[in-house]
PDB file of C-alpha atoms in Angstrom:
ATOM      1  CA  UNK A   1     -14.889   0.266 -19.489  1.00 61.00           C
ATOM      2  CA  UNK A   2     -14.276   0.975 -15.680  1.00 72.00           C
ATOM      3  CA  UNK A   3     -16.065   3.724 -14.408  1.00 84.00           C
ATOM      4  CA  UNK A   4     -14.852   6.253 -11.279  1.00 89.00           C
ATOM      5  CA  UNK A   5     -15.932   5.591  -8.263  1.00 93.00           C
ATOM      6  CA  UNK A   6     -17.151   9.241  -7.822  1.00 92.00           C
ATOM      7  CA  UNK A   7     -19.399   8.702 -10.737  1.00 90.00           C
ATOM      8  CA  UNK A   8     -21.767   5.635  -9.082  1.00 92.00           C
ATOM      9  CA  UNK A   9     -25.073   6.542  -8.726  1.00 90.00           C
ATOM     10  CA  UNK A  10     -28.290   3.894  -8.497  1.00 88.00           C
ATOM     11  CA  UNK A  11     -29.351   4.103 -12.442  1.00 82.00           C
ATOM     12  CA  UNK A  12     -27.840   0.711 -13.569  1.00 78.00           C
ATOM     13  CA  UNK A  13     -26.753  -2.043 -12.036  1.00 77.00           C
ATOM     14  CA  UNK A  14     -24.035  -3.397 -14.889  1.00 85.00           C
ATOM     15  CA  UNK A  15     -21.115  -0.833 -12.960  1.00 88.00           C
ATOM     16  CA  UNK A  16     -17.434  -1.871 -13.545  1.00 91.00           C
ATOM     17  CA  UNK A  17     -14.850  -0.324 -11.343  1.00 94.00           C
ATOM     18  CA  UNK A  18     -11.376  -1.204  -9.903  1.00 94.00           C
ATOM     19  CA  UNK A  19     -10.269  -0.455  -6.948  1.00 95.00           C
ATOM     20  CA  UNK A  20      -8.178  -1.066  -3.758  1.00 94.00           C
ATOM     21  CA  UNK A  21      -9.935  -2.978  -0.467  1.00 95.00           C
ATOM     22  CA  UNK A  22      -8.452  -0.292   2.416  1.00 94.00           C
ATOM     23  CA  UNK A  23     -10.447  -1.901   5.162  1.00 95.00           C
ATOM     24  CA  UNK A  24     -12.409  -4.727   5.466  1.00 96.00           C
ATOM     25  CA  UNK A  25     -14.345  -6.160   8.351  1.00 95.00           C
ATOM     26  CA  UNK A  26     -16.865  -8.228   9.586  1.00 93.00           C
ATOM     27  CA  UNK A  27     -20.051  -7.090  11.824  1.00 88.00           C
ATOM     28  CA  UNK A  28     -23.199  -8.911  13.685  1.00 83.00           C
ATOM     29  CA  UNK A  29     -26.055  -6.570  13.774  1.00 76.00           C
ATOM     30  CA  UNK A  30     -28.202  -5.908  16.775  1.00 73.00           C
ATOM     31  CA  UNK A  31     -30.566  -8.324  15.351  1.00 76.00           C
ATOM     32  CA  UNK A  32     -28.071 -10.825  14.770  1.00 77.00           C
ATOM     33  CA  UNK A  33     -27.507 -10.373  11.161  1.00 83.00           C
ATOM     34  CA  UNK A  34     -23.873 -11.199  10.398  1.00 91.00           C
ATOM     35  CA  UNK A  35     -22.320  -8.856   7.254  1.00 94.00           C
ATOM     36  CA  UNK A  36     -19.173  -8.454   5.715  1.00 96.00           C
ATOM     37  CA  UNK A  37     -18.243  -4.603   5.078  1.00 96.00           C
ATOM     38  CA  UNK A  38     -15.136  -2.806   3.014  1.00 96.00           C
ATOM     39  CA  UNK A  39     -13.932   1.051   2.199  1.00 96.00           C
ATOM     40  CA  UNK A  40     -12.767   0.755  -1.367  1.00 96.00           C
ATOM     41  CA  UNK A  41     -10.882   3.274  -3.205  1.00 93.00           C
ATOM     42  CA  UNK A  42     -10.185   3.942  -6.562  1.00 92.00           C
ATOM     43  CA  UNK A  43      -6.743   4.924  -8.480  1.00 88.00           C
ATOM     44  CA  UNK A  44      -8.275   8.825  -7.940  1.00 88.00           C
ATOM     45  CA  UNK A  45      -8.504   8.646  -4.262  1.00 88.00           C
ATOM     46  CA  UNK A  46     -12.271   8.696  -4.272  1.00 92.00           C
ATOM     47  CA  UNK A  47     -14.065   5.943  -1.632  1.00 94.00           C
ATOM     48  CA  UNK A  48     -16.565   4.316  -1.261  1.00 97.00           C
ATOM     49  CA  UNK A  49     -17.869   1.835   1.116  1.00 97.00           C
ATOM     50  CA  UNK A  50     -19.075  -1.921   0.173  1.00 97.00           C
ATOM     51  CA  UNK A  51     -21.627  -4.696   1.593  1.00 96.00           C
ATOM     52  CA  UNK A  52     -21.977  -8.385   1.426  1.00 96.00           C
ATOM     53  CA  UNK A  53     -25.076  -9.733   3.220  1.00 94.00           C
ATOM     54  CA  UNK A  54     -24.853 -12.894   5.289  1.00 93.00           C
ATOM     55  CA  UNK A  55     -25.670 -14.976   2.191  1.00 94.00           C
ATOM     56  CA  UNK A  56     -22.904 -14.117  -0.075  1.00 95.00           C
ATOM     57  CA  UNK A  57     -20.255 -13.748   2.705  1.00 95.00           C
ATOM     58  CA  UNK A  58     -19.430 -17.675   2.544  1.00 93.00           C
ATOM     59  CA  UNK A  59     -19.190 -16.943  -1.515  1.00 94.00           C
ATOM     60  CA  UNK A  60     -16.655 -13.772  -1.530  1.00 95.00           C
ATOM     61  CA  UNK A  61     -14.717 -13.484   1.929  1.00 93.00           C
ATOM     62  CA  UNK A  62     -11.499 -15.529   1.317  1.00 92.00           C
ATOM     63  CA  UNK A  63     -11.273 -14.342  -2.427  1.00 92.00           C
ATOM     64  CA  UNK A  64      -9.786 -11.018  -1.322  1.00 95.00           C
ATOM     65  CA  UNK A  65      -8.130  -9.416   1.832  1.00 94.00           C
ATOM     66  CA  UNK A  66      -7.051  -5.795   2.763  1.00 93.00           C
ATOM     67  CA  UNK A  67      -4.553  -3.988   0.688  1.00 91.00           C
ATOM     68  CA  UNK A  68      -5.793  -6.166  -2.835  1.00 94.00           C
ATOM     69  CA  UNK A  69      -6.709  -4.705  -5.922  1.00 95.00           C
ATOM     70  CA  UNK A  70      -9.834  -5.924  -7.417  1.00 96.00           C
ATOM     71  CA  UNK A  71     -12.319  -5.417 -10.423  1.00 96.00           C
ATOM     72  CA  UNK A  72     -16.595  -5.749  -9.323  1.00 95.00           C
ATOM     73  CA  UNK A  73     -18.812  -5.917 -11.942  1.00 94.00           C
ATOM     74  CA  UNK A  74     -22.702  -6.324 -11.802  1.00 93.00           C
ATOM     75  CA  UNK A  75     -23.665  -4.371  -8.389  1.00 94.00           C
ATOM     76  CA  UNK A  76     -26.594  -2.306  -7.055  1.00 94.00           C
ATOM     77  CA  UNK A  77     -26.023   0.735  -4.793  1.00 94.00           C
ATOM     78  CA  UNK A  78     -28.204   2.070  -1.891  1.00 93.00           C
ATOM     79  CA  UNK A  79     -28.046   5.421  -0.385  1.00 93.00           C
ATOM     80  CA  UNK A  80     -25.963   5.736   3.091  1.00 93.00           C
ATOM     81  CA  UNK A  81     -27.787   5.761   5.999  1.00 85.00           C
ATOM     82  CA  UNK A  82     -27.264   6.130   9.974  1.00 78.00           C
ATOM     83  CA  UNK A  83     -25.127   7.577  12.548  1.00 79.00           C
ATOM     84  CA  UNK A  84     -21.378   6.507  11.446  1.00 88.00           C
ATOM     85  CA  UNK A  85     -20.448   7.355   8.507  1.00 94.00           C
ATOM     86  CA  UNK A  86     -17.237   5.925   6.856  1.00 95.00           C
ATOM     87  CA  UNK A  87     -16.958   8.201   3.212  1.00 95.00           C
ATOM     88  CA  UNK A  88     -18.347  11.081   2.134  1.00 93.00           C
ATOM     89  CA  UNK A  89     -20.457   8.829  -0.915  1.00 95.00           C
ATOM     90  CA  UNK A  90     -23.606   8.971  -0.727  1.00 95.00           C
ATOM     91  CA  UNK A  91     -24.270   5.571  -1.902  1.00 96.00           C
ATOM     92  CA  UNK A  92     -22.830   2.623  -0.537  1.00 96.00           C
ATOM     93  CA  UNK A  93     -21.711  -0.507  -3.117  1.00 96.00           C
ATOM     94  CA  UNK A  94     -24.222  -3.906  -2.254  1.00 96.00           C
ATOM     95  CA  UNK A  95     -22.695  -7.459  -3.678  1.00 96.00           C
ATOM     96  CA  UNK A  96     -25.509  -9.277  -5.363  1.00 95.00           C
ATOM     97  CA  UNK A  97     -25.708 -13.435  -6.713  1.00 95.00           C
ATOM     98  CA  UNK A  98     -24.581 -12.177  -9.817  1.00 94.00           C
ATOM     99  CA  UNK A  99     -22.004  -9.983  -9.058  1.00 96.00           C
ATOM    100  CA  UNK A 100     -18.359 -10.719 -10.233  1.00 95.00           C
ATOM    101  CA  UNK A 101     -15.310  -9.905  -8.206  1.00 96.00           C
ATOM    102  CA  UNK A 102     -11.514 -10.558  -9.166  1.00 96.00           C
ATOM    103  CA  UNK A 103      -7.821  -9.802  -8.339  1.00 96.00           C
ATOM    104  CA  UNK A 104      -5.918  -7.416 -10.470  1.00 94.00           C
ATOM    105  CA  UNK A 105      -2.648  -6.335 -10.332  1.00 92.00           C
ATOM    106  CA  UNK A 106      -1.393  -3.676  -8.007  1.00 88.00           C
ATOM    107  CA  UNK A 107      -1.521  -0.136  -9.295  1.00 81.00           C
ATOM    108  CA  UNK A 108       1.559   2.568  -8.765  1.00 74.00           C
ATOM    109  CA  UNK A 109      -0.445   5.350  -9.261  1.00 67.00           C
ATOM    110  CA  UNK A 110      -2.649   5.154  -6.458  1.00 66.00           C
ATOM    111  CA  UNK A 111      -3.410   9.027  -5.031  1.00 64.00           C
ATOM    112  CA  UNK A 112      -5.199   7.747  -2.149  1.00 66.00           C
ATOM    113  CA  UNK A 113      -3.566   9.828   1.336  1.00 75.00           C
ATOM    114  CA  UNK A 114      -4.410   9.208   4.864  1.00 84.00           C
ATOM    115  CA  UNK A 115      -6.691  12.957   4.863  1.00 87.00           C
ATOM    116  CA  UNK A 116      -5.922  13.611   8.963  1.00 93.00           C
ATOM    117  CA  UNK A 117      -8.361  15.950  10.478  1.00 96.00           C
ATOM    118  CA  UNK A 118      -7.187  19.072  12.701  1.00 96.00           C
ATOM    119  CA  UNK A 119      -6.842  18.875  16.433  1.00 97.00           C
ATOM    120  CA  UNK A 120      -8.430  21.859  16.840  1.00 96.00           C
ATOM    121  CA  UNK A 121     -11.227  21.439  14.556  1.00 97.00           C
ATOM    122  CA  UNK A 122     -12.006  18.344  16.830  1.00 97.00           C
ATOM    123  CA  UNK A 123     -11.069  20.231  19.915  1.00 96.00           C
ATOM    124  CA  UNK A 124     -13.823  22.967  18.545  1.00 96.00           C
ATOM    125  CA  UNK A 125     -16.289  21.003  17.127  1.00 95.00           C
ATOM    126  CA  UNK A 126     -16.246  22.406  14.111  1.00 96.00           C
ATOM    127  CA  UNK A 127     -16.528  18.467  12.014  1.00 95.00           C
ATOM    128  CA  UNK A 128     -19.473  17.148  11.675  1.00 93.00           C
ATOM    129  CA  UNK A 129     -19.004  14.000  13.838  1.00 93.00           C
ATOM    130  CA  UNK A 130     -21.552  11.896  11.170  1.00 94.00           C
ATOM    131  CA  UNK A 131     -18.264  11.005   9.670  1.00 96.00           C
ATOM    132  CA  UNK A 132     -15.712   8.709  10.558  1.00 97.00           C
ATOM    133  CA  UNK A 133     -11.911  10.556  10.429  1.00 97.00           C
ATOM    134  CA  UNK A 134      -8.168   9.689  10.510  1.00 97.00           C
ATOM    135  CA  UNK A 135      -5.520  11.281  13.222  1.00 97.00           C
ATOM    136  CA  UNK A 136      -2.243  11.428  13.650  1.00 97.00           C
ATOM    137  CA  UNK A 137      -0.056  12.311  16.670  1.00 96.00           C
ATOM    138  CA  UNK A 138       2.595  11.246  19.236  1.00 96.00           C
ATOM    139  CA  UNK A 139       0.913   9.089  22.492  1.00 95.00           C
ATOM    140  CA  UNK A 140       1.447  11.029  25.480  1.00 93.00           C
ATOM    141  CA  UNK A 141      -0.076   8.810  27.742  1.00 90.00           C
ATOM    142  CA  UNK A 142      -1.423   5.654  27.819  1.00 92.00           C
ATOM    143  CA  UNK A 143      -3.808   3.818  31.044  1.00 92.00           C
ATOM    144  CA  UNK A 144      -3.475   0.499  31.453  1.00 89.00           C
ATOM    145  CA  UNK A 145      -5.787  -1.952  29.669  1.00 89.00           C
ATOM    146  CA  UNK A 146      -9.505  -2.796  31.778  1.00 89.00           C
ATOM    147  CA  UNK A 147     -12.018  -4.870  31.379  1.00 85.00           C
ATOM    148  CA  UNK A 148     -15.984  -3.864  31.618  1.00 77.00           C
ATOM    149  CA  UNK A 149     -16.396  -7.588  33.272  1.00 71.00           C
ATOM    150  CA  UNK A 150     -13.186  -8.564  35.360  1.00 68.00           C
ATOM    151  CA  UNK A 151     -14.076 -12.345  35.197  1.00 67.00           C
ATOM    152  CA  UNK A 152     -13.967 -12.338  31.607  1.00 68.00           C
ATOM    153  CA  UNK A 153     -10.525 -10.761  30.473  1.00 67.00           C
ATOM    154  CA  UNK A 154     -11.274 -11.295  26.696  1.00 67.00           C
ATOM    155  CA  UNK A 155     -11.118  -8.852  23.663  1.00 67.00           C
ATOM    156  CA  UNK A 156     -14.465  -8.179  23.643  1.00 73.00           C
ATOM    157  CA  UNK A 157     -14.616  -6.706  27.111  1.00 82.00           C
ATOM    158  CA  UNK A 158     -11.319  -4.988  26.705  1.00 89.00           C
ATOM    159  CA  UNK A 159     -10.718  -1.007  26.901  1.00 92.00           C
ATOM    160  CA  UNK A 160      -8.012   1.439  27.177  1.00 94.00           C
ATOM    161  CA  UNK A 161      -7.580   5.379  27.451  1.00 95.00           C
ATOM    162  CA  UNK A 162      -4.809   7.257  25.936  1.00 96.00           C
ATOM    163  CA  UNK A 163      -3.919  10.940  24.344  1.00 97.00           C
ATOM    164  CA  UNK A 164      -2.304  11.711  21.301  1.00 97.00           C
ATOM    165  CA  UNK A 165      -0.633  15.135  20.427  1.00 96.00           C
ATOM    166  CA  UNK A 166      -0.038  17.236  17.227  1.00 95.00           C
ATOM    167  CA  UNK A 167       2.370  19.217  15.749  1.00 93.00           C
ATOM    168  CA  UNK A 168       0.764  21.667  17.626  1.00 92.00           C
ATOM    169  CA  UNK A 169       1.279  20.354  20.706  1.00 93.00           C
ATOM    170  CA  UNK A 170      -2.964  20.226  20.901  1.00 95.00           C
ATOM    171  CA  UNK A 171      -4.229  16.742  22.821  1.00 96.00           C
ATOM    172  CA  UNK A 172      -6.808  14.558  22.097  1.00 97.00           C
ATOM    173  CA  UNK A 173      -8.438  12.110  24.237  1.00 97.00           C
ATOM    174  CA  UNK A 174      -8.717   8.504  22.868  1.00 97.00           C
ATOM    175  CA  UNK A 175     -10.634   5.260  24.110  1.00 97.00           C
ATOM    176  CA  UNK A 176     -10.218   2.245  22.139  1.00 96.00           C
ATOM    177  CA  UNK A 177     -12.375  -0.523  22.580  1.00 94.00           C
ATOM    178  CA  UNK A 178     -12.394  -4.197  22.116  1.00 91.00           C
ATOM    179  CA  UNK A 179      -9.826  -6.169  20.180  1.00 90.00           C
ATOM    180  CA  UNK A 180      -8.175  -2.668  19.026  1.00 93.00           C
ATOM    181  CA  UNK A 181      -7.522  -2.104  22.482  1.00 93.00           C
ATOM    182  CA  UNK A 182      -5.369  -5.130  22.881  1.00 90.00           C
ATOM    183  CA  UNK A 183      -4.042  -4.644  19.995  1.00 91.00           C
ATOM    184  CA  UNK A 184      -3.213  -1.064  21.164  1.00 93.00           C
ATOM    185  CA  UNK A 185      -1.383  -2.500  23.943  1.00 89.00           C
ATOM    186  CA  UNK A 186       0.544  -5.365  22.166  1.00 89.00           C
ATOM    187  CA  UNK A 187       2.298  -3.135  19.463  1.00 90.00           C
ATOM    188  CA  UNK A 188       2.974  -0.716  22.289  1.00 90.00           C
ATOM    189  CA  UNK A 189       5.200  -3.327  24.100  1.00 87.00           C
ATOM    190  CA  UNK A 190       6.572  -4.136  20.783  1.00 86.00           C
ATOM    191  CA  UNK A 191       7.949  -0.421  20.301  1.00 84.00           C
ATOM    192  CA  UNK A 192      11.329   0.955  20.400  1.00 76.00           C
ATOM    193  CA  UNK A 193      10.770   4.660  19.450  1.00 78.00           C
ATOM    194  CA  UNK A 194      11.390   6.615  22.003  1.00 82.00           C
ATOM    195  CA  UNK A 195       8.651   9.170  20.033  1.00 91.00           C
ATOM    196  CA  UNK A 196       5.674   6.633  18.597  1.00 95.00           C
ATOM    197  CA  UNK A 197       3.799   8.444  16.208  1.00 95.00           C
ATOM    198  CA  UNK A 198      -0.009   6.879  16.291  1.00 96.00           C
ATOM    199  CA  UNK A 199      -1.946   6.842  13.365  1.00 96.00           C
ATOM    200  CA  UNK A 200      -5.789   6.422  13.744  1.00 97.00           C
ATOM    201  CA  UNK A 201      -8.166   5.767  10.908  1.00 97.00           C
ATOM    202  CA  UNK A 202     -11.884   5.548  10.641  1.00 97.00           C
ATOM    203  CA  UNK A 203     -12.658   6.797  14.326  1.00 98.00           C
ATOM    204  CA  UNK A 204     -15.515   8.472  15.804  1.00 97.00           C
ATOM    205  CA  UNK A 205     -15.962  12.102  17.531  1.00 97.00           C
ATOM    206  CA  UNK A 206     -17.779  12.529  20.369  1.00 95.00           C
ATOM    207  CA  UNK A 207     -18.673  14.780  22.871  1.00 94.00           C
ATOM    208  CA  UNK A 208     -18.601  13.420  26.487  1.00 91.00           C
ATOM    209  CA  UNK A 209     -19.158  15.792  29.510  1.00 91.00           C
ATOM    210  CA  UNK A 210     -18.690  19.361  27.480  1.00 90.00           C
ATOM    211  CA  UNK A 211     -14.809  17.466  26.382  1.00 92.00           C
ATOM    212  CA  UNK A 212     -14.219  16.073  22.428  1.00 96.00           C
ATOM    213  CA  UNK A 213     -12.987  12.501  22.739  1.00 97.00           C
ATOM    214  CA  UNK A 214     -12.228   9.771  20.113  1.00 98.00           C
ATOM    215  CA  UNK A 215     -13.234   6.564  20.070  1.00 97.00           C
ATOM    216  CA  UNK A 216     -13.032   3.986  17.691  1.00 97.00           C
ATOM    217  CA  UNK A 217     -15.923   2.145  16.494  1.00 95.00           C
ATOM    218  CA  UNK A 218     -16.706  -1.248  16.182  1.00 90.00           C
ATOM    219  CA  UNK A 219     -14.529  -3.248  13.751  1.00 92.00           C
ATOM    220  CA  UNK A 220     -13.986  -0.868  11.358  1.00 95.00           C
ATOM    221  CA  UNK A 221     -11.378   1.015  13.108  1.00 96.00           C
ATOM    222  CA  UNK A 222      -7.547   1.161  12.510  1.00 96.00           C
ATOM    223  CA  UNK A 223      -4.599   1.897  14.981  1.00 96.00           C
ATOM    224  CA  UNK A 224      -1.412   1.846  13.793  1.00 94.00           C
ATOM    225  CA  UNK A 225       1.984   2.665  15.530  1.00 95.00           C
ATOM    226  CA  UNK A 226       4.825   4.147  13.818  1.00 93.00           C
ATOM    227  CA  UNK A 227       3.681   2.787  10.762  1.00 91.00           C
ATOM    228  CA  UNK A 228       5.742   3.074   6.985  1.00 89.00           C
ATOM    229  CA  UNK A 229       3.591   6.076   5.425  1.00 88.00           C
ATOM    230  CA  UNK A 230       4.706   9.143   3.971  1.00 88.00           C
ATOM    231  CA  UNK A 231       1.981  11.329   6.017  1.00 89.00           C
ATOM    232  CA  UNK A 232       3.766   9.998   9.358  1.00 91.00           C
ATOM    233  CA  UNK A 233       7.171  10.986   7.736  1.00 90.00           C
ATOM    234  CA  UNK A 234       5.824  14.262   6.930  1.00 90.00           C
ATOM    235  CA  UNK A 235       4.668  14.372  10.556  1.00 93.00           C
ATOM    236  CA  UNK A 236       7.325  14.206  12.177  1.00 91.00           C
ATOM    237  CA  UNK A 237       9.163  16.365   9.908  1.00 90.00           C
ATOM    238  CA  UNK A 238       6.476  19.273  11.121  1.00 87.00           C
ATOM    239  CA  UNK A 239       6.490  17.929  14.937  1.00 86.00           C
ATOM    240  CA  UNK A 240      10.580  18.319  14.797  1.00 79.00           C
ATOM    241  CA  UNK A 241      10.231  22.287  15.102  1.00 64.00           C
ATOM    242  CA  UNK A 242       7.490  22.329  17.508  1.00 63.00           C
ATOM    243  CA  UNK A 243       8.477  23.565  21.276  1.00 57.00           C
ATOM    244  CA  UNK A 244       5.680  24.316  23.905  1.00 58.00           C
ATOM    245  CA  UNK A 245       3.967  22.551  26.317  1.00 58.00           C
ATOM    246  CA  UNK A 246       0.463  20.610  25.420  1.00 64.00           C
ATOM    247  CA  UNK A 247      -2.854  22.536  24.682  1.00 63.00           C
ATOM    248  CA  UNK A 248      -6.194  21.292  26.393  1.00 60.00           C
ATOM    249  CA  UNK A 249      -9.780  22.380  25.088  1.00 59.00           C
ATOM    250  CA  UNK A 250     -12.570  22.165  27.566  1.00 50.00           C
TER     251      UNK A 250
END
């Protein structure tokens, strides 16, 4: 019998569950270890994040991609550690020799929703910036792409500024980093809106020089422009009414 994903806790290790892979990427520690890492969600909206080791990466990585369903059977969990923290489970899903993984068909009845954070909870302070959050807003502005080393104009030097605003016409400042930043750039050449609604997911808060800023975080963060999502639709349906000029918070 599957289990919920809200239920997992470290007191067996013979956990079934099915769920849907939201986000999967890979990361190098500082030591060099190389790991493959996931947010998984189950049919009740309830995450959790997943682990394969360097080891098993070579065993599991092209049996599943982002958006599948799949079943895992046979897994231990650890508690969550560290700065960055992508759920609010306090255990974290770890792949072991034994464990079994495999497709399943797509489920309709999903509940899983995007969860955006305020503006002005951000622009306050008021989250506690241990966790990772989602955003949505209209860009505003946008810098041009720049590169930490100038002779080496490659993703992983890459970095760009921009501001997104809410139906509340509050702004956020936003750096993306790395390959997200080109990506930034390449779907913003590709748009046609002449509003583009950006959705960010899994980003981090920070506070730089007394001002809130967002930035996104290694691999794990999402940008997304205009994408097909009822919470974007439902955006703009609330933005439509909104008339002022843009709010700052120092």
């Amino acid at each position: 019998m599957d289990e919920h994903v809200d239920d997992l806790k470290p007191i067996k290790l013979c956990w079934s569950i099915q769920v849907k892979v939201l986000n999967k990427w890979r990361e190098r520690s500082e030591a060099g270890y190389r790991a493959l890492r996931m947010i998984l969600c189950d049919k009740r909206g309830s995450m959790i994040e997943a682990k394969i080791n360097s080891e098993l990466i070579t065993e599991y990585d092209s049996e599943f991609k982002d958006g599948d369903w799949i079943s895992l059977h046979h897994f231990e969990l650890d508690l969550v550690t560290g700065d960055m923290r992508t759920t609010r489970h306090a255990y974290r899903i770890n792949f072991l020799p034994s464990t079994i993984l495999n497709l399943i068909p797509d489920k309709d009845d999903l509940h899983y929703t995007l969860y955006p954070s305020s503006f002005l909870d951000v622009l306050d302070d008021k989250l506690i910036r241990t966790y990772l959050i989602n955003l949505i807003g209209y860009v505003v502005d946008i810098e041009d792409i720049k590169y930490s080393d100038p002779s080496k104009r490659s993703a992983g030097y890459a970095m760009t500024s921009f501001k997104i605003k809410d139906a509340n016409n509050y702004v956020l400042p936003c750096v993306a980093i790395g390959d997200l930043a080109e990506h930034f750039h390449d779907e913003w050449k590709r748009t046609r809106s002449s509003r583009v609604v950006c959705v960010l997911r899994w980003w981090g808060v920070y506070k730089v020089s007394g001002y809130m800023v967002i930035q996104s975080v290694g691999r794990c963060s999402r940008l997304d422009l205009d994408p097909d999502m009822p919470e974007v639709a439902d955006f703009r349906v609330k933005s439509s009414a909104s008339t002022g000029s843009s709010r700052y918070r120092a």
